[in-house]
mmCIF file of C-alpha atoms in Angstrom:
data_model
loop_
_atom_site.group_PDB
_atom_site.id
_atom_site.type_symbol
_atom_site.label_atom_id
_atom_site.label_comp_id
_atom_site.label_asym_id
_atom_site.label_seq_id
_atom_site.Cartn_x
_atom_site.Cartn_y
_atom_site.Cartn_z
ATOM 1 C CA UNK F 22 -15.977 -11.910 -24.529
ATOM 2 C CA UNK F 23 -14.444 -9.791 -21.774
ATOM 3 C CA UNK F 24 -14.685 -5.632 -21.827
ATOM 4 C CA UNK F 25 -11.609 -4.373 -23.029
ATOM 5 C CA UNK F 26 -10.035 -2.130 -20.587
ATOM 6 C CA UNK F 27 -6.837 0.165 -20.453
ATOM 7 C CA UNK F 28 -4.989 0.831 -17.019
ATOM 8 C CA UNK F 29 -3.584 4.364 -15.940
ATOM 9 C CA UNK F 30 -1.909 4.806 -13.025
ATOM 10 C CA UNK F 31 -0.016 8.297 -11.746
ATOM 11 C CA UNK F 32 2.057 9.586 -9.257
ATOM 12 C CA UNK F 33 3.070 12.981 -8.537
ATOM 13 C CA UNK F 34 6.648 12.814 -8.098
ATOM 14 C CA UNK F 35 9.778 10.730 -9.224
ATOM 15 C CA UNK F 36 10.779 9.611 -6.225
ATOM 16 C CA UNK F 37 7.527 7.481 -6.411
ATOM 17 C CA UNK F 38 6.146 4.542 -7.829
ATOM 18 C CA UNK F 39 3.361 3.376 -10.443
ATOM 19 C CA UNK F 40 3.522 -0.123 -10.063
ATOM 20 C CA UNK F 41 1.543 -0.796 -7.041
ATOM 21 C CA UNK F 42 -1.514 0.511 -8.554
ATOM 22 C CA UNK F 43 -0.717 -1.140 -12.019
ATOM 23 C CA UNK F 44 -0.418 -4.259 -9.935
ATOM 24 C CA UNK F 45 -4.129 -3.997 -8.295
ATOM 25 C CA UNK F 46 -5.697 -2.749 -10.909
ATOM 26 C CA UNK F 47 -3.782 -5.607 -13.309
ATOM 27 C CA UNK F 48 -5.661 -8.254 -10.583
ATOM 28 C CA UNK F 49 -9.010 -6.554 -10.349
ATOM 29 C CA UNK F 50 -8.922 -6.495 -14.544
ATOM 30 C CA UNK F 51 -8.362 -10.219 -14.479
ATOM 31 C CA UNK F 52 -11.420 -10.624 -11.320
ATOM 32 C CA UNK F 53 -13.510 -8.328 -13.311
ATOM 33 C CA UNK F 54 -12.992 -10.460 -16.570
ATOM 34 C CA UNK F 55 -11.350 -7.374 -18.818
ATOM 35 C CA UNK F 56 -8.906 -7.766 -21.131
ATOM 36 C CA UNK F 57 -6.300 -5.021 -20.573
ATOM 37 C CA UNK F 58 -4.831 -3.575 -23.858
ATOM 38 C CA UNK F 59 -3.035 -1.188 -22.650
ATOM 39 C CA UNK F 60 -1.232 0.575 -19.473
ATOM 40 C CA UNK F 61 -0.038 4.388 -18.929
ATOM 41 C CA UNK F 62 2.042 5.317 -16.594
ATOM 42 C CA UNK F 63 2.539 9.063 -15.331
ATOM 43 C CA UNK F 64 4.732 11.241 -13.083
ATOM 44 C CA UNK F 65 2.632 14.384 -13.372
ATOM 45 C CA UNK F 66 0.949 16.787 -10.842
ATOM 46 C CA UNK F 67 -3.081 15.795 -10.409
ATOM 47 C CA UNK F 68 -3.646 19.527 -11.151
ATOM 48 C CA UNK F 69 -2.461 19.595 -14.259
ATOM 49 C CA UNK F 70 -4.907 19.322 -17.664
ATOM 50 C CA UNK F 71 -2.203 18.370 -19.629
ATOM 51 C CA UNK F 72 -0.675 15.182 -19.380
ATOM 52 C CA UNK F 73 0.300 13.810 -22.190
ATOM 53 C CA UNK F 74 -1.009 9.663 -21.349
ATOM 54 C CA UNK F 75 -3.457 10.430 -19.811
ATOM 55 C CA UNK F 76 -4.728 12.284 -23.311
ATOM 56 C CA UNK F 77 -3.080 9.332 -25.162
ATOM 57 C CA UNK F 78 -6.089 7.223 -23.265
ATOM 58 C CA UNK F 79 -8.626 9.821 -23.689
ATOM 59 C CA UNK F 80 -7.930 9.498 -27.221
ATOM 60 C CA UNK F 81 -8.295 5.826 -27.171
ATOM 61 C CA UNK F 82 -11.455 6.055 -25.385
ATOM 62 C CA UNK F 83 -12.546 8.562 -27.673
ATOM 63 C CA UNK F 84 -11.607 6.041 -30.656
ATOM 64 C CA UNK F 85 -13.870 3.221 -28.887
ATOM 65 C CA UNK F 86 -11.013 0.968 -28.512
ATOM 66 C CA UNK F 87 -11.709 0.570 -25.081
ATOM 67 C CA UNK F 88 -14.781 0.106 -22.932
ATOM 68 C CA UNK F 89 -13.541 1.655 -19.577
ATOM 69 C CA UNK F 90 -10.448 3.152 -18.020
ATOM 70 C CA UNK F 91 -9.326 1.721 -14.701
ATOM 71 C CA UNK F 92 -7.708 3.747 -11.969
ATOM 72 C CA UNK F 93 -7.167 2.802 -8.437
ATOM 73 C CA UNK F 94 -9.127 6.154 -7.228
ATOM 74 C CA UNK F 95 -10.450 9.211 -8.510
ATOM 75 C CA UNK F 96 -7.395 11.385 -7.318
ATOM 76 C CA UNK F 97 -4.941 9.117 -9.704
ATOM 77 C CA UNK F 98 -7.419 10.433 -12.846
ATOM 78 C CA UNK F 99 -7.325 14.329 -11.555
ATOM 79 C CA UNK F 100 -7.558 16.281 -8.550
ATOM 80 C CA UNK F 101 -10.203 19.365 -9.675
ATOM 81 C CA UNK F 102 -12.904 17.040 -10.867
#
């Protein structure tokens, strides 16, 4: 049985798009053998703490309903890390 997994993919303004990382990571999931429960999908500013799916996955996490969280680089997840 694969690791379940849960995709979240941001970008800082509406004039641009989520789906080319939910594409990549959706294709490295299926490489990697994870089963992907669950995408979020942000238009937020990396500086902010308080995004609201990104703590809807955090929560998940926390719950253990998931055994990692993929994002196409560290930047996507927060910028003061």
């Amino acid at each position: 049985m694969g690791q379940r997994a849960a995709i979240y993919a941001r970008v800082s303004t509406s004039d641009q798009s989520c789906e080319r990382q939910v594409s990549e990571l959706t294709a490295f999931a299926e490489r990697g053998g994870y089963e992907v429960v669950a995408v979020f999908k942000e238009t937020a500013s990396g500086t902010k703490a308080n995004r609201a799916e990104r703590g809807k996955l955090i929560d998940l996490a926390q719950a253990r309903k998931i055994d990692a969280i993929l994002v196409s680089e560290l930047s996507r997840w927060g910028r003061s890390t």
